[in-house]
Coordinates of C-alpha atoms and ligand atoms in Angstrom, one line a residue:
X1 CA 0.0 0.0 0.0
X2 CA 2.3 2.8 -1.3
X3 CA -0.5 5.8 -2.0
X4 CA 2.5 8.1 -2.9
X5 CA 3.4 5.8 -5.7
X6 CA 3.3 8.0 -9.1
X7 CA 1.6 5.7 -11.2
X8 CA 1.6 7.2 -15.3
X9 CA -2.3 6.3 -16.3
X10 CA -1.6 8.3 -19.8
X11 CA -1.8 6.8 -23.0
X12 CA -3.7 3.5 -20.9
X13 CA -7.5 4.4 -22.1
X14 CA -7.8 5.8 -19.4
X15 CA -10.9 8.5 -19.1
X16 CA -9.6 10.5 -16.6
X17 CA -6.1 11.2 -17.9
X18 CA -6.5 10.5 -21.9
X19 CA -9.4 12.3 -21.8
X20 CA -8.8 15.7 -19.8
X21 CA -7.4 17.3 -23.5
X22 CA -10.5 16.3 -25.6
X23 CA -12.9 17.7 -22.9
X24 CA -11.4 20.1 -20.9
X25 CA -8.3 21.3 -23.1
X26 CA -5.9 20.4 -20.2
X27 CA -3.2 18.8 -21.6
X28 CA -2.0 15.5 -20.0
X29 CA 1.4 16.7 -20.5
X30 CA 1.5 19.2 -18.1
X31 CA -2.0 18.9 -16.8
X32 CA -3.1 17.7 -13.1
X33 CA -6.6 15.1 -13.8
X34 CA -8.6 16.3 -10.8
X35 CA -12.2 15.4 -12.3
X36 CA -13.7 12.0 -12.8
X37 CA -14.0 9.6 -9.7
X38 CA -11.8 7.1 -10.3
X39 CA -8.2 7.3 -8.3
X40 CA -4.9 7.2 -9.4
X41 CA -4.0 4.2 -6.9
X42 CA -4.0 0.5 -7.8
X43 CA -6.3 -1.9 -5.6
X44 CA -5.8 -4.1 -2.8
X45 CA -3.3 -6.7 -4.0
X46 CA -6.2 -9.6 -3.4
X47 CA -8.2 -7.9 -6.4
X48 CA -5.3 -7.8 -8.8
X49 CA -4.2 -11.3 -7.3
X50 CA -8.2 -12.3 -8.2
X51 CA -7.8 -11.2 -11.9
X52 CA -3.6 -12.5 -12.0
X53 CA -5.4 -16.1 -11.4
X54 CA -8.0 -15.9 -13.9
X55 CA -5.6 -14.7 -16.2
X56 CA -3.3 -17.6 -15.8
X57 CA -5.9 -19.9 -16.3
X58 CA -6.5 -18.2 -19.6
X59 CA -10.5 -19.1 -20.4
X60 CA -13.4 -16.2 -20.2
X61 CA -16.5 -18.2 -20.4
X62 CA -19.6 -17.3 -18.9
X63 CA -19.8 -16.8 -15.1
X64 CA -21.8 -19.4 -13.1
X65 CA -23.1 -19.7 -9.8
X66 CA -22.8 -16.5 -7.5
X67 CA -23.1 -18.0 -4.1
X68 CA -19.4 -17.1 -3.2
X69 CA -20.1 -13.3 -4.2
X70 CA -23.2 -12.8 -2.7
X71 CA -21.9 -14.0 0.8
X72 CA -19.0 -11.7 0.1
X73 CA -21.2 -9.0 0.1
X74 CA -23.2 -10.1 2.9
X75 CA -20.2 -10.1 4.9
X76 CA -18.6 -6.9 3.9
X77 CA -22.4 -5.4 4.8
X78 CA -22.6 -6.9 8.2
X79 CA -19.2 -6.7 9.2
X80 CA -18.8 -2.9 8.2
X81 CA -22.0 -1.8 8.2
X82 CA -24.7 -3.5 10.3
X83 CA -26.4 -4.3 8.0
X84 CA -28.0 -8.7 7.3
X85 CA -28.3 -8.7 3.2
X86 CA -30.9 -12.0 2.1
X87 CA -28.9 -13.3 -0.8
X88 CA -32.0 -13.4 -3.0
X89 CA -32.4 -9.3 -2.7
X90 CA -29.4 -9.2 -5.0
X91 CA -29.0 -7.9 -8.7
X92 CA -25.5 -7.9 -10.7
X93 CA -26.1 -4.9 -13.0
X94 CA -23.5 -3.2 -15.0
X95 CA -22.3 -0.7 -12.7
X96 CA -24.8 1.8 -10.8
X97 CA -25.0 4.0 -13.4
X98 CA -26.6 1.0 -15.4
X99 CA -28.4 0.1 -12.1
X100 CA -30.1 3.4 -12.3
X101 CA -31.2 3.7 -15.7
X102 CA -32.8 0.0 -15.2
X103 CA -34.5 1.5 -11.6
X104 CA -36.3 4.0 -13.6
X105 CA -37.3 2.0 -16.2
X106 CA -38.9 -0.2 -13.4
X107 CA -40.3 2.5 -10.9
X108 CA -41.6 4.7 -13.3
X109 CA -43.3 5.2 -17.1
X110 CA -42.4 8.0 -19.5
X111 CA -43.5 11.5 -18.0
X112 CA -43.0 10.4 -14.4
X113 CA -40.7 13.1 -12.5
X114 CA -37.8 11.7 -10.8
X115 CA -37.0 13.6 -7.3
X116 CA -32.8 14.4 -6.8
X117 CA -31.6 16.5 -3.9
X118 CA -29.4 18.6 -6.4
X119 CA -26.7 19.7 -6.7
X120 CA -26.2 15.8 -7.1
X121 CA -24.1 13.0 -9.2
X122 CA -25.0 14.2 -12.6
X123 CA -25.0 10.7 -14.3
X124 CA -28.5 10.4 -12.4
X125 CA -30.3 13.9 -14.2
X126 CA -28.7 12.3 -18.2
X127 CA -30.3 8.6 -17.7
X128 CA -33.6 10.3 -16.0
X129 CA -33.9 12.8 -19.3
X130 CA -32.9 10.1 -21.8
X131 CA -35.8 7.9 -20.2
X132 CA -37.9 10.8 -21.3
X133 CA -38.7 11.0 -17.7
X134 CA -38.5 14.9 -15.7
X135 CA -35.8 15.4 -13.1
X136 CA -37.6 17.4 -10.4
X137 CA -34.9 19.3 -8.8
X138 CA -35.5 19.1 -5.0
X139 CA -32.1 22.3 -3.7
X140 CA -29.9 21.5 -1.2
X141 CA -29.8 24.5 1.9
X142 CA -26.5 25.4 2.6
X143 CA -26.2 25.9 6.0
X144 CA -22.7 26.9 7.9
X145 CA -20.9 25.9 4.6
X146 CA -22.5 22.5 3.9
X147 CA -25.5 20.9 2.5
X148 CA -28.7 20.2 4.6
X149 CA -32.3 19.6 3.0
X150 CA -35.4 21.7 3.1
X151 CA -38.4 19.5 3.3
X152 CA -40.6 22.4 4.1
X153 CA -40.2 23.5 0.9
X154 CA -40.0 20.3 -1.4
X155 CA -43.4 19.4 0.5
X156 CA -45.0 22.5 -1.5
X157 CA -42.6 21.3 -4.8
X158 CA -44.9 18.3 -5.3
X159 CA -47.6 17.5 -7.6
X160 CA -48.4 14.4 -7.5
X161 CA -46.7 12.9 -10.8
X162 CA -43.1 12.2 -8.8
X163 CA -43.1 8.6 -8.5
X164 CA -38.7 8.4 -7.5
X165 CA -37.0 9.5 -5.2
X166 CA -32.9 8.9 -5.2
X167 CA -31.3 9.8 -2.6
X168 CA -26.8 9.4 -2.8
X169 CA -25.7 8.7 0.5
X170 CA -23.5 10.0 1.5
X171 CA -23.7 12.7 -0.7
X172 CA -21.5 13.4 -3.8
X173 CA -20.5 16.3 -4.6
X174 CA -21.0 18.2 -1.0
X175 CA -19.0 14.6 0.6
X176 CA -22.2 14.9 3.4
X177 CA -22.9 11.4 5.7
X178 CA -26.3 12.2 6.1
X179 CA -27.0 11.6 9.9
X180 CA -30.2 9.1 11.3
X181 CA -32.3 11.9 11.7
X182 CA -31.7 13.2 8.1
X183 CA -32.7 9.6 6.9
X184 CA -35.4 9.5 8.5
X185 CA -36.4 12.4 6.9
X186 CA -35.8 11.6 3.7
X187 CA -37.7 8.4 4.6
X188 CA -40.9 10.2 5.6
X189 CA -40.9 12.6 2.4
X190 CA -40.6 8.9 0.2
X191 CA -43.6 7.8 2.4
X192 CA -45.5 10.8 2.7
X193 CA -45.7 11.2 -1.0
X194 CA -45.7 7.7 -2.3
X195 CA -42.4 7.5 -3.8
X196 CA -40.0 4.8 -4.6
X197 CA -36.5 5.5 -2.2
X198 CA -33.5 4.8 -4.4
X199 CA -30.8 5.3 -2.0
X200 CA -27.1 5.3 -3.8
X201 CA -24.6 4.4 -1.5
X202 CA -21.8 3.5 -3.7
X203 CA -19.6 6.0 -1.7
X204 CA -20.4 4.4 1.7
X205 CA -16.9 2.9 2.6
X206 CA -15.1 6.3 1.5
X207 CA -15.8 7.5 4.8
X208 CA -13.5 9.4 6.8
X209 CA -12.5 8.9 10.8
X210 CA -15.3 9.9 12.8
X211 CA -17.6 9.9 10.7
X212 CA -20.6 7.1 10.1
X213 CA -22.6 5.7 7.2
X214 CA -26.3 4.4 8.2
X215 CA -27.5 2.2 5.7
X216 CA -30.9 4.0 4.8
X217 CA -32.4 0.1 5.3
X218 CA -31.2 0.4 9.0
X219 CA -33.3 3.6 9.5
X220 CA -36.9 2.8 9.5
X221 CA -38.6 -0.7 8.8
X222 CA -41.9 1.0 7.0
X223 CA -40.2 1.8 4.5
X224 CA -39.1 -1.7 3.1
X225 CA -42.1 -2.4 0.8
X226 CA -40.4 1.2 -1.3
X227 CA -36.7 0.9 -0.8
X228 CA -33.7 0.0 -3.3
X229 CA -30.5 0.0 -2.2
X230 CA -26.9 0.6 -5.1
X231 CA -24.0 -0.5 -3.5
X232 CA -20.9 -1.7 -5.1
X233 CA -17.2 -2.5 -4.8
X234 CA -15.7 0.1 -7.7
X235 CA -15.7 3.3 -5.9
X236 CA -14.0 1.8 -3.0
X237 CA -11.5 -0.6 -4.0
X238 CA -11.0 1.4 -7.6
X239 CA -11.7 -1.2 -9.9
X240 CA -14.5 1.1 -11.9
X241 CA -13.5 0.1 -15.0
X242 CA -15.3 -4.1 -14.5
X243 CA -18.9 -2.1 -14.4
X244 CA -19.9 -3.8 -11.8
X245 CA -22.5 -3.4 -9.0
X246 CA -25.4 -3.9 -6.9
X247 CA -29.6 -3.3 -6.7
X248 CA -30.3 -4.5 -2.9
X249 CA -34.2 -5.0 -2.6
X250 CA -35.5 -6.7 0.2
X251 CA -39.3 -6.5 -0.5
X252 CA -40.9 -9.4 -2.2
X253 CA -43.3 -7.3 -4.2
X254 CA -41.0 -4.2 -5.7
X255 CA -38.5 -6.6 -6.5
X256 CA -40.8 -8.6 -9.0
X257 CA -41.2 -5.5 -10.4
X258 CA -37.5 -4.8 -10.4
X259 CA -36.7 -8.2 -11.7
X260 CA -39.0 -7.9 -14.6
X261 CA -37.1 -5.1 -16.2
X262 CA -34.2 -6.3 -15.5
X263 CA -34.8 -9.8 -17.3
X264 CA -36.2 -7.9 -20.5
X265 CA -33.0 -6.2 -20.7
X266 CA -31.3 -9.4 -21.1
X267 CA -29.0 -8.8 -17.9
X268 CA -25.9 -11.4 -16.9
X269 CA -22.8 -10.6 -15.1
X270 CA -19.6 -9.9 -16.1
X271 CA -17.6 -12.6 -14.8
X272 CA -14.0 -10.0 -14.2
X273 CA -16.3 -7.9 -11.8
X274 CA -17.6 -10.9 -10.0
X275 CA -14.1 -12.2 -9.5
X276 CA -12.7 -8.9 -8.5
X277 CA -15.7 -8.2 -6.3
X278 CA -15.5 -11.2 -4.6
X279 CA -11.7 -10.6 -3.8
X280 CA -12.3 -6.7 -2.6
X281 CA -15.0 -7.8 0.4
X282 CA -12.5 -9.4 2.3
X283 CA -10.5 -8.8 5.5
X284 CA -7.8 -7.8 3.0
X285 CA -9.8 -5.6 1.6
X286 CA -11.0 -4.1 4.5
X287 CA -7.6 -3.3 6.0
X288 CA -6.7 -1.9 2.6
X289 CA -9.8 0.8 3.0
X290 CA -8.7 1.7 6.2
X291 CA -5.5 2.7 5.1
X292 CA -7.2 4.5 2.2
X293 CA -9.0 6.9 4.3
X294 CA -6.2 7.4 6.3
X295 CA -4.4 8.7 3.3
X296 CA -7.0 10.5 1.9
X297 CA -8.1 12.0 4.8
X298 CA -4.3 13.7 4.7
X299 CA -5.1 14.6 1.0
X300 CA -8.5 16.5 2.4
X301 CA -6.3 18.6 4.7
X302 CA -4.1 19.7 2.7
X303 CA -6.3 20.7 -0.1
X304 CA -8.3 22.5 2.2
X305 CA -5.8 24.3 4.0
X306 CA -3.8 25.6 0.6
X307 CA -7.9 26.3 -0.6
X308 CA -8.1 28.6 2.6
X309 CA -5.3 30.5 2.0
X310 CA -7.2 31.5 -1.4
X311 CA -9.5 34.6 -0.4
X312 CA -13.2 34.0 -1.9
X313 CA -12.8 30.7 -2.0
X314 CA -14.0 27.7 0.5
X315 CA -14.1 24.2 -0.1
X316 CA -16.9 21.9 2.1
X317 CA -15.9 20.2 4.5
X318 CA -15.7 16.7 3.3
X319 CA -17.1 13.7 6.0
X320 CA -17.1 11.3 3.2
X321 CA -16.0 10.4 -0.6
X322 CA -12.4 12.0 -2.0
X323 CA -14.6 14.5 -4.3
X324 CA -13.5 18.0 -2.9
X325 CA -16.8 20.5 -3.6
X326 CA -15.0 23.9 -4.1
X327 CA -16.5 26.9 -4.0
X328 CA -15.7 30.4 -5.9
X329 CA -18.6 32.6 -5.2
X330 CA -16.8 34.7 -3.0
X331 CA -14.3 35.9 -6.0
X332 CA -17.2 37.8 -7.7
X333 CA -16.1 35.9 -10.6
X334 CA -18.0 34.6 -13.2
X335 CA -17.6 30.8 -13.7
X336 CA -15.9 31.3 -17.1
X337 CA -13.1 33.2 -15.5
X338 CA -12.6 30.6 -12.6
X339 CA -12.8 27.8 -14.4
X340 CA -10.6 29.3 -17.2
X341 CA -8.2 30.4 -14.3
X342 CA -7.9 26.7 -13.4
X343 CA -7.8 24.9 -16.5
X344 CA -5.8 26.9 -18.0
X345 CA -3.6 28.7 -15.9
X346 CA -3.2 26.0 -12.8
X347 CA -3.9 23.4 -16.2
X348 CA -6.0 21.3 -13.9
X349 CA -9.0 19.6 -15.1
X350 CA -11.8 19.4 -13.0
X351 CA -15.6 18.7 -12.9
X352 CA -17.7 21.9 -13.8
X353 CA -20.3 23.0 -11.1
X354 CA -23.4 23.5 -13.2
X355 CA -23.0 19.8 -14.5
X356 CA -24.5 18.5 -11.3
X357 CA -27.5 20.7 -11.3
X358 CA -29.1 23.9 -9.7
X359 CA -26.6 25.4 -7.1
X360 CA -23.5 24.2 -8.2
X361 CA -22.9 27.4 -10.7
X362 CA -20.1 28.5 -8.1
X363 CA -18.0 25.4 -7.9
X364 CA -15.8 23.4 -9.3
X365 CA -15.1 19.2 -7.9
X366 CA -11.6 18.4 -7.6
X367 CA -10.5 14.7 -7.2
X368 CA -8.2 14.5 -4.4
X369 CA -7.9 10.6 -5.0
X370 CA -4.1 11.1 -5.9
X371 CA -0.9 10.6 -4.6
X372 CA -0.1 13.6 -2.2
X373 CA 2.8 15.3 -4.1
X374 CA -0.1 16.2 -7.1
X375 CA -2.2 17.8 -4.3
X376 CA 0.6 20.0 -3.3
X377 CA 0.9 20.9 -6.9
X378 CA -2.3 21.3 -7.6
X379 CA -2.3 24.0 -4.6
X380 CA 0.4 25.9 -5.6
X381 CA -0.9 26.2 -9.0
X382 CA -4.0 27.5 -7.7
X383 CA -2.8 29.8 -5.2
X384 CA -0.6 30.8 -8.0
X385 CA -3.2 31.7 -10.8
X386 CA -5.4 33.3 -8.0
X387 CA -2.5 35.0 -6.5
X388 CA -4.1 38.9 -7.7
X389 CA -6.9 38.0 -4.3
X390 CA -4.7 38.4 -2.0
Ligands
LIG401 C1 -23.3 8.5 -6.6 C2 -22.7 7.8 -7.7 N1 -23.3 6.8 -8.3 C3 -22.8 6.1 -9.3 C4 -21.5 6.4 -9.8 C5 -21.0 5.6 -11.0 O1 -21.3 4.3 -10.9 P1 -20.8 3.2 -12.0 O2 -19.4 3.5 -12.3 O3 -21.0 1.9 -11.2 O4 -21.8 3.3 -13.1 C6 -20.8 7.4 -9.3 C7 -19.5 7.8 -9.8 O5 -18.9 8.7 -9.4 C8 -21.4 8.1 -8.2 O6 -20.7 9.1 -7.6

């Protein structure tokens, strides 16, 4: 577990490095890839080892028989989280951004409005629109620099033809663990207006020290016969690219539903993000996370502290996920002349605010899911090419 290893991803398909120059004009060259969520760290050696063996053996059949996975997972999700998973509650989509596309098709028909506490994980709004479904945009408060919701006022937002609710817990981009009481009230809003709770947790083991993830499952037992659960392995363990992940549904009737869609689409697993999977929720695994958030949580700090030192601009204090929400409202700059400050001047690429909905005009995500030299790089350059604030 060497996190300060400089690992060159260029030239490797990889989206977040061979990509930065077609999108965001940042040249890889002398660029710093601060945008899409994957990190710039190799897994646990027990997932590389996984994928080592099936390599040697040299056939890539069809994958068969998923007890071994599923009881990995219903390990990993007792032993970390609390949480008892029935086998039989589990669906192997294509990642959760697949997963979501298939819950929609499921939960709702075309016209339906899909509820997202925004700003929120943009993926969700571009497979909601595509469905021809609406995205009703539920804002996020801020209150003393982070996000809190406002059921008051999404109460008087309905109209009756929201059928969805998705929830991401904890929260990408503000990096919020939403507290039991929050839950709950996310839980109520589901119930009170007869919504189906899709609650995203894919960031739940990017926690840092001190903080806690509730399962939303764990929160309140009437809400069961509504709930769907996304969980998965890539986030975590950075394996991303084997699109793999999970639907949890415990109730007997919505996952029929579920099910139905998902057997129309023709689903099957992919039998390298089984494996790997399989491998990550392990003790190994686990002791590898640890250390993760350790490292990351030094990452936070320092980011934060060089962001400080910018004046006019704050970043959110992250309890969870290595997605740093920065925001530049107190420049009084527009957000072409930020963002061209730092693409082009500090020449790091980074995930545009407005992308993830209403109220994230002023801020830009940085990925601080890279060895800690490129953070202290990235700061200088942006205390650099904001040096005319001080
Ligand atoms: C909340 C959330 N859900 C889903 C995903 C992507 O999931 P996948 O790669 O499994 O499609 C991300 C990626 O950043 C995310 O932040």
């Amino acid at each position: 577990m060497n996190f300060d290893e400089i690992i060159d991803r260029r030239g490797t398909h990889s989206s977040k490095w061979d990509m930065m120059e077609p999108i965001y004009d940042v040249s890889p060259e002398e660029g710093l890839a601060m945008w899409v969520a994957d990190m710039d760290f190799r897994p646990p050696a027990c997932v590389s080892q996984a994928l080592q063996s099936m390599v040697d053996h040299g056939i890539y059949g069809y994958f068969g028989d998923d007890a071994a996975y599923k009881a990995a997972i219903g390990w990993w999700m007792k032993s970390r989280h609390g949480w008892e998973v029935d086998p039989a509650a589990i669906f192997t989509t294509h990642g959760l951004v697949n997963a979501t596309a298939l819950c929609i098709e499921a939960f709702t028909a075309p016209g339906d409005g899909v509820v997202l506490f925004t700003p929120v994980y943009h993926a969700f709004a571009r497979v909601i629109r595509a469905a021809g479904r609406e995205v009703v945009e539920c804002p996020l408060a801020k209150r003393d620099g982070r996000y809190e919701m406002d059921f008051a006022a999404y109460d008087a937002q309905m109209t009756g033809r929201e059928k969805v609710v998705i929830l991401c817990s904890p929260h990408n981009p503000g990096g919020r663990v939403w507290t039991r009481e929050e839950l709950q009230a996310v839980a109520d809003f589901a119930r009170r207006h007869d919504l189906v709770l899709i609650s995203d947790e894919i960031h739940h083991d990017l926690v840092y020290p001190g903080q806690r993830h509730t399962v939303m499952d764990l929160v309140d037992d009437r809400i069961r016969d509504r709930l769907v659960i996304l969980s998965a392995t890539t986030k975590s363990f950075n394996i991303a690219g084997v699109h793999n992940g999970n639907v949890i549904i415990h109730d007997p009737a919505l996952r029929a539903k579920f099910a139905a869609r998902f057997a129309a689409m023709g689903m099957s697993a992919n039998s390298f993000g089984m494996i790997m999977a399989t491998a990550a929720y392990s003790p190994e695994g686990a002791e590898w996370i640890d250390a993760l958030m350790g490292y990351l949580d030094g990452n936070r700090k320092l980011l934060d502290e060089g962001i400080a030192a910018i004046p006019g601009v704050s970043s959110m204090p992250l309890e969870a996920t290595y997605l740093s929400w920065v925001d530049f409202s107190g420049t009084g700059m527009a957000a072409d002349e930020f963002t061209r400050r730092v693409e082009k001047e500090a020449k790091i690429a980074v995930n545009h605010g407005a992308s993830f909905g209403t109220g994230g005009e002023s801020f830009l995500r940085f990925n601080i899911a890279t060895p800690r030299a490129r953070i202290s790089e990235a700061v200088e350059r942006l205390q650099k090419a904001f040096a005319d604030l001080q």
